[in-house]
Coordinates of C-alpha atoms and ligand atoms in Angstrom, one line a residue:
M63 CA 89.7 116.5 134.1
N64 CA 88.8 113.3 131.7
A65 CA 85.8 111.0 132.6
P66 CA 86.7 106.9 133.8
V67 CA 86.7 105.3 130.5
Q68 CA 84.8 102.7 132.4
S69 CA 81.4 105.9 132.6
L70 CA 81.1 105.4 128.7
K71 CA 80.0 102.0 128.8
G72 CA 76.4 101.9 126.6
L73 CA 77.7 105.0 124.9
D74 CA 77.1 104.7 121.0
L75 CA 80.5 106.1 120.5
K76 CA 80.1 106.8 116.5
A77 CA 77.3 108.4 117.3
E78 CA 78.7 111.0 120.2
I79 CA 82.3 111.5 117.9
N80 CA 79.6 112.6 115.3
R81 CA 77.9 114.8 116.9
L82 CA 80.7 116.0 118.6
R83 CA 82.5 116.7 115.6
K84 CA 79.5 118.2 114.1
E85 CA 78.9 120.8 117.3
R86 CA 82.7 121.8 117.5
N87 CA 82.8 122.5 113.9
A88 CA 86.0 120.1 114.0
V89 CA 87.7 117.8 111.8
I90 CA 89.6 114.2 112.7
L91 CA 92.3 113.8 111.3
G92 CA 93.6 109.8 111.6
H93 CA 97.5 108.8 110.7
Y94 CA 98.0 105.3 108.9
Y95 CA 99.6 103.7 112.2
Q96 CA 96.0 104.4 114.5
T97 CA 93.6 101.3 114.5
P98 CA 90.8 100.6 111.9
D99 CA 88.0 102.3 114.0
I100 CA 90.0 105.3 114.1
Q101 CA 90.8 105.8 110.6
D102 CA 87.5 105.0 109.4
I103 CA 85.8 107.9 111.7
A104 CA 88.4 110.0 110.5
D105 CA 88.2 112.8 107.8
F106 CA 91.6 112.5 106.8
V107 CA 93.9 109.8 107.1
G108 CA 96.9 109.8 105.7
D109 CA 101.2 111.2 107.0
S110 CA 101.2 113.3 109.4
L111 CA 102.6 116.0 107.4
D112 CA 99.5 115.8 104.6
L113 CA 96.9 115.5 107.7
S114 CA 98.2 118.9 109.0
A115 CA 98.4 120.2 105.9
K116 CA 95.0 119.4 104.9
A117 CA 93.8 120.1 108.6
A118 CA 94.8 123.7 108.2
A119 CA 93.1 124.0 104.3
T120 CA 89.7 123.9 106.5
D121 CA 87.4 126.2 108.2
A122 CA 87.2 124.0 111.3
D123 CA 87.9 125.7 114.7
V124 CA 89.0 122.3 116.6
I125 CA 91.5 119.2 115.0
A126 CA 91.4 116.0 116.7
F127 CA 94.6 114.6 116.0
C128 CA 94.9 110.9 116.0
G129 CA 98.0 110.6 115.8
V130 CA 101.1 111.6 118.0
R131 CA 101.9 114.7 119.9
F132 CA 104.9 115.9 117.5
M133 CA 102.0 115.0 115.1
A134 CA 99.5 117.5 116.6
E135 CA 102.4 119.6 117.1
V136 CA 102.3 120.6 113.3
A137 CA 99.3 121.2 113.0
K138 CA 99.2 123.8 115.7
I139 CA 102.6 124.8 114.0
L140 CA 100.2 125.2 110.9
S141 CA 97.2 126.4 112.1
P142 CA 98.3 128.2 115.4
Q143 CA 94.3 130.2 115.8
K144 CA 92.8 126.7 115.9
T145 CA 92.6 124.3 119.1
V146 CA 94.1 121.1 118.4
I147 CA 93.7 118.1 120.7
L148 CA 95.0 114.7 121.1
P149 CA 93.3 112.4 122.6
D150 CA 96.3 110.9 124.8
M151 CA 99.1 113.5 125.7
A152 CA 101.1 110.2 126.4
A153 CA 100.8 109.2 122.9
G154 CA 104.6 110.0 122.2
C155 CA 107.4 108.8 120.4
S156 CA 110.8 106.8 120.3
L157 CA 112.6 109.0 118.0
E158 CA 110.9 112.6 119.6
D159 CA 112.4 110.8 123.1
S160 CA 115.8 110.1 121.4
C161 CA 116.7 114.0 121.1
P162 CA 115.7 116.6 124.0
P163 CA 116.0 119.5 122.4
E164 CA 118.7 121.3 125.4
E165 CA 121.4 118.2 124.1
F166 CA 120.5 118.6 120.9
A167 CA 121.5 122.2 120.6
K168 CA 124.9 121.8 122.3
F169 CA 125.3 119.3 119.9
R170 CA 124.4 122.0 117.0
A171 CA 126.8 124.2 119.3
A172 CA 129.9 121.8 119.3
H173 CA 129.3 121.8 115.4
P174 CA 128.9 125.1 114.3
D175 CA 129.9 124.5 110.3
H176 CA 127.2 121.9 110.0
I177 CA 123.6 122.7 108.8
A178 CA 121.3 120.6 110.8
I179 CA 118.3 118.9 108.4
T180 CA 116.0 117.5 110.5
Y181 CA 113.6 114.7 110.4
I182 CA 109.8 115.9 111.0
N183 CA 109.1 113.0 113.7
C184 CA 110.7 115.7 116.6
S185 CA 109.5 118.0 119.0
A186 CA 108.5 121.6 118.7
A187 CA 111.7 122.8 120.6
V188 CA 114.4 120.5 118.2
K189 CA 112.2 122.0 115.4
A190 CA 113.3 125.3 116.7
H191 CA 117.2 124.4 116.3
S192 CA 116.8 122.9 113.1
D193 CA 117.8 124.6 109.3
I194 CA 115.5 122.6 107.5
I195 CA 112.6 119.8 108.2
V196 CA 112.6 116.8 106.1
T197 CA 109.8 114.1 105.7
S198 CA 110.5 110.5 104.4
S199 CA 109.1 111.7 101.2
S200 CA 110.9 115.1 100.8
A201 CA 114.0 114.4 102.4
E202 CA 116.0 113.3 98.9
K203 CA 114.7 116.1 96.8
I204 CA 115.5 118.4 99.5
L205 CA 119.4 116.8 99.6
A206 CA 119.6 117.2 96.1
Q207 CA 119.2 121.1 96.2
L208 CA 122.5 121.4 98.7
P209 CA 126.1 121.2 97.5
M210 CA 127.9 117.5 98.2
D211 CA 130.5 119.5 100.2
Q212 CA 128.0 120.9 102.7
K213 CA 128.3 119.4 105.9
I214 CA 125.3 118.2 107.3
I215 CA 123.8 117.0 111.0
F216 CA 120.8 114.3 110.0
A217 CA 118.7 114.0 113.3
P218 CA 116.7 112.4 114.8
D219 CA 116.8 108.7 112.9
K220 CA 120.2 107.2 112.2
N221 CA 118.6 104.6 110.1
L222 CA 117.1 107.3 107.9
G223 CA 120.3 109.5 107.7
A224 CA 122.0 106.0 107.1
Y225 CA 119.8 104.8 104.3
F226 CA 120.0 108.2 102.8
N227 CA 124.0 108.9 103.2
R228 CA 123.7 105.4 101.3
K229 CA 121.5 106.9 98.1
T230 CA 123.2 110.3 97.6
G231 CA 126.7 109.3 98.5
R232 CA 126.7 112.2 101.2
D233 CA 128.7 111.5 104.7
M234 CA 126.1 113.3 106.9
L235 CA 126.7 112.8 110.8
L236 CA 123.7 110.8 112.3
W237 CA 122.3 111.4 115.5
P238 CA 121.7 108.3 117.5
G239 CA 118.0 107.8 117.8
A240 CA 115.4 105.2 116.2
C241 CA 112.1 103.9 116.2
I242 CA 111.5 100.9 118.2
V243 CA 108.3 99.9 115.9
H244 CA 111.3 100.2 112.4
E245 CA 113.7 98.8 114.3
A246 CA 111.7 95.0 115.6
F247 CA 111.7 93.0 112.2
S248 CA 113.8 90.5 111.8
E249 CA 115.7 89.4 109.0
T250 CA 116.0 86.0 109.7
E251 CA 112.0 86.0 110.1
L252 CA 111.2 88.0 107.5
L253 CA 113.6 85.7 105.4
K254 CA 111.2 83.1 106.7
L255 CA 108.2 84.4 105.1
K256 CA 109.7 85.4 101.9
A257 CA 110.7 81.6 101.6
Q258 CA 107.2 81.3 102.1
Y259 CA 105.7 83.5 99.8
P260 CA 108.9 84.3 96.7
D261 CA 106.7 86.1 94.6
A262 CA 105.9 88.3 97.3
P263 CA 107.4 91.8 97.2
I264 CA 108.5 93.7 100.1
A265 CA 107.8 97.4 100.5
A266 CA 109.8 98.7 103.4
H267 CA 109.9 102.2 105.6
P268 CA 113.6 104.0 105.2
E269 CA 113.5 104.1 109.3
C270 CA 113.3 100.3 109.1
P271 CA 117.6 99.0 109.9
A272 CA 120.0 98.6 106.4
F273 CA 119.5 94.7 107.2
I274 CA 116.1 95.1 106.5
L275 CA 116.3 97.6 103.7
D276 CA 118.5 95.5 101.8
H277 CA 116.0 92.8 100.9
A278 CA 113.3 95.4 100.5
D279 CA 111.4 96.3 96.3
E280 CA 110.3 99.2 97.3
V281 CA 111.6 101.7 100.1
G282 CA 109.4 105.1 100.8
S283 CA 107.5 106.4 103.3
T284 CA 103.7 104.8 104.2
R285 CA 102.0 106.8 101.7
A286 CA 104.7 105.6 99.1
I287 CA 104.3 101.9 100.7
L288 CA 100.1 102.3 100.3
E289 CA 100.8 103.5 96.5
F290 CA 102.7 100.7 95.9
A291 CA 101.3 97.8 97.2
L292 CA 98.1 99.2 95.8
K293 CA 99.6 99.9 91.9
S294 CA 102.4 96.5 92.7
P295 CA 100.7 93.3 89.9
A296 CA 101.5 91.3 92.7
E297 CA 98.6 89.7 94.3
T298 CA 100.6 89.1 98.0
I299 CA 102.7 91.7 99.0
I300 CA 104.9 92.1 102.1
V301 CA 104.8 95.1 104.6
A302 CA 107.8 96.6 106.8
T303 CA 105.9 98.8 108.5
E304 CA 103.5 99.6 111.4
P305 CA 101.0 96.9 110.3
H306 CA 97.7 99.7 110.3
I307 CA 98.4 100.8 107.3
I308 CA 97.5 97.3 106.1
H309 CA 93.7 98.3 106.4
Q310 CA 93.7 100.4 103.6
M311 CA 95.4 98.6 101.7
Q312 CA 92.3 96.1 102.5
K313 CA 89.9 98.3 102.0
A314 CA 91.3 99.6 98.4
A315 CA 92.4 96.2 97.9
P316 CA 90.3 93.8 98.9
H317 CA 91.6 90.7 96.4
K318 CA 95.0 91.0 97.8
L319 CA 96.8 89.7 101.1
F320 CA 99.2 92.2 102.6
I321 CA 101.1 90.5 105.0
G322 CA 102.9 93.0 108.1
A323 CA 106.3 91.4 108.4
P324 CA 107.5 90.0 111.3
G325 CA 109.1 91.0 114.7
A326 CA 112.0 88.4 116.5
D327 CA 110.0 85.9 117.6
G328 CA 108.1 85.6 114.1
N329 CA 104.6 86.1 116.1
C330 CA 104.9 89.8 118.2
N331 CA 103.2 92.7 118.5
C332 CA 106.5 94.3 118.6
N333 CA 106.1 96.0 115.0
M334 CA 103.4 98.1 116.4
C335 CA 103.6 101.1 118.0
P336 CA 102.4 101.3 121.3
Y337 CA 102.8 105.4 121.2
M338 CA 100.2 105.5 118.7
A339 CA 97.7 102.6 119.9
L340 CA 97.2 105.3 123.2
N341 CA 94.3 106.6 121.2
T342 CA 91.1 105.2 121.5
M343 CA 87.9 105.7 120.7
E344 CA 86.6 106.3 124.0
K345 CA 89.5 109.4 124.7
L346 CA 88.7 110.6 120.7
Y347 CA 85.5 111.0 122.2
L348 CA 86.4 112.2 126.0
A349 CA 89.2 115.0 124.0
L350 CA 86.2 115.9 122.0
R351 CA 83.8 116.2 124.6
D352 CA 86.2 117.8 127.3
M353 CA 88.2 120.1 123.8
E354 CA 91.1 118.6 126.0
P355 CA 94.0 117.7 126.3
R356 CA 95.1 120.4 124.4
I357 CA 98.2 121.4 122.1
E358 CA 100.0 124.3 123.5
I359 CA 103.7 125.9 121.9
D360 CA 104.5 129.1 123.0
E361 CA 104.8 131.5 120.2
E362 CA 108.0 132.3 120.0
T363 CA 108.8 128.8 119.6
R364 CA 106.4 128.0 117.1
I365 CA 107.7 130.9 114.9
A366 CA 111.1 129.2 115.0
A367 CA 109.6 125.2 114.3
K368 CA 107.8 127.1 111.4
R369 CA 110.4 128.2 109.1
P370 CA 112.4 125.2 108.8
L371 CA 108.7 123.5 108.2
D372 CA 108.1 126.2 104.9
R373 CA 112.0 125.7 104.3
M374 CA 111.1 122.6 103.3
L375 CA 107.7 123.2 101.6
E376 CA 109.3 125.8 99.6
M377 CA 112.6 123.3 98.5
A378 CA 110.3 120.0 98.8
G379 CA 107.3 122.1 96.3
A380 CA 104.0 119.8 96.4
T381 CA 105.2 116.5 98.4
V382 CA 102.3 117.1 100.3
G383 CA 100.1 115.0 99.1
K384 CA 96.6 113.5 99.3
G385 CA 95.2 111.6 102.6
A386 CA 92.7 108.7 101.9
M387 CA 89.4 110.4 102.9
G388 CA 87.0 109.5 105.6
P389 CA 83.9 109.8 105.7
R390 CA 82.6 113.0 105.6
G391 CA 84.9 112.6 101.8
Ligands
SF4_1013 S1 106.3 104.2 114.7 FE1 108.1 104.5 115.4 S2 107.7 106.5 114.6 FE2 105.9 106.5 114.2 S3 105.4 107.6 116.0 FE3 105.5 105.4 116.6 S4 107.9 104.9 118.1 FE4 107.6 106.9 116.5

């Protein structure tokens, strides 16, 4: 059992995490949606698949994944010989929760003529029931390789699926899941903000509903939004995804103004991921100290879940890109 967080008062958490990282030969991964202190201590900062791929390429014995559970599972699927720890095992995801594996298996069985293309934001068990996994940056390229008359189930994000239906002219059958964070943006508040900053382009993640994407100048993965924000000649950018990504933007372009798109009352924290927020420096320290909580996946599920991930990597080629480098370079 982890020691209570109160007993950590007075500890130099940064120094302790750095010491344990060396002792354990651990690589620390920080998702773009983690708090700045975690992003700044991570060896790699990036999107979920990028992070897992980078960790797999290291000779680390331990992966400390500061992100949510399905991401740490992907790290374990790709690196079964490494120990994978997650600072808080309760760090789930509303998309994962929306798609229980048994229900998904039943849905598949009810549509035997459809293949299942599944967004990476799902459990290992749902991956094991899928034909091809996609990320928001690889989905379009993968769909382009499938015949237009191929019947497809797209799970678990209905907004992402609807976006690719509109973009590709397909009629994929959509699982009714959604990201609570990207669904929280308010069109009314976004338009008020745009009226205040008429020259600021809007960059949005395709997990947002169509009523937000319709106003976006750029729609793309978190990494694509980061690249757009840095490359754009605009001095002010409105960012419609989880706002902790702004930390990387601000570090790379301190002269620019990045504004997080607002939620319903214009001023709420509802666009911050409550699952990501469960990870803290204290819990990262404890996880490295106690080597728990650990991600364990039975070998049969791991192999079955790896197959559609490998299929994605074959079909998408080099879409696993570079995460921003952390302090160890
Ligand atoms: S931001 Fe949304 S999709 Fe990402 S982990 Fe949080 S709930 Fe899941």
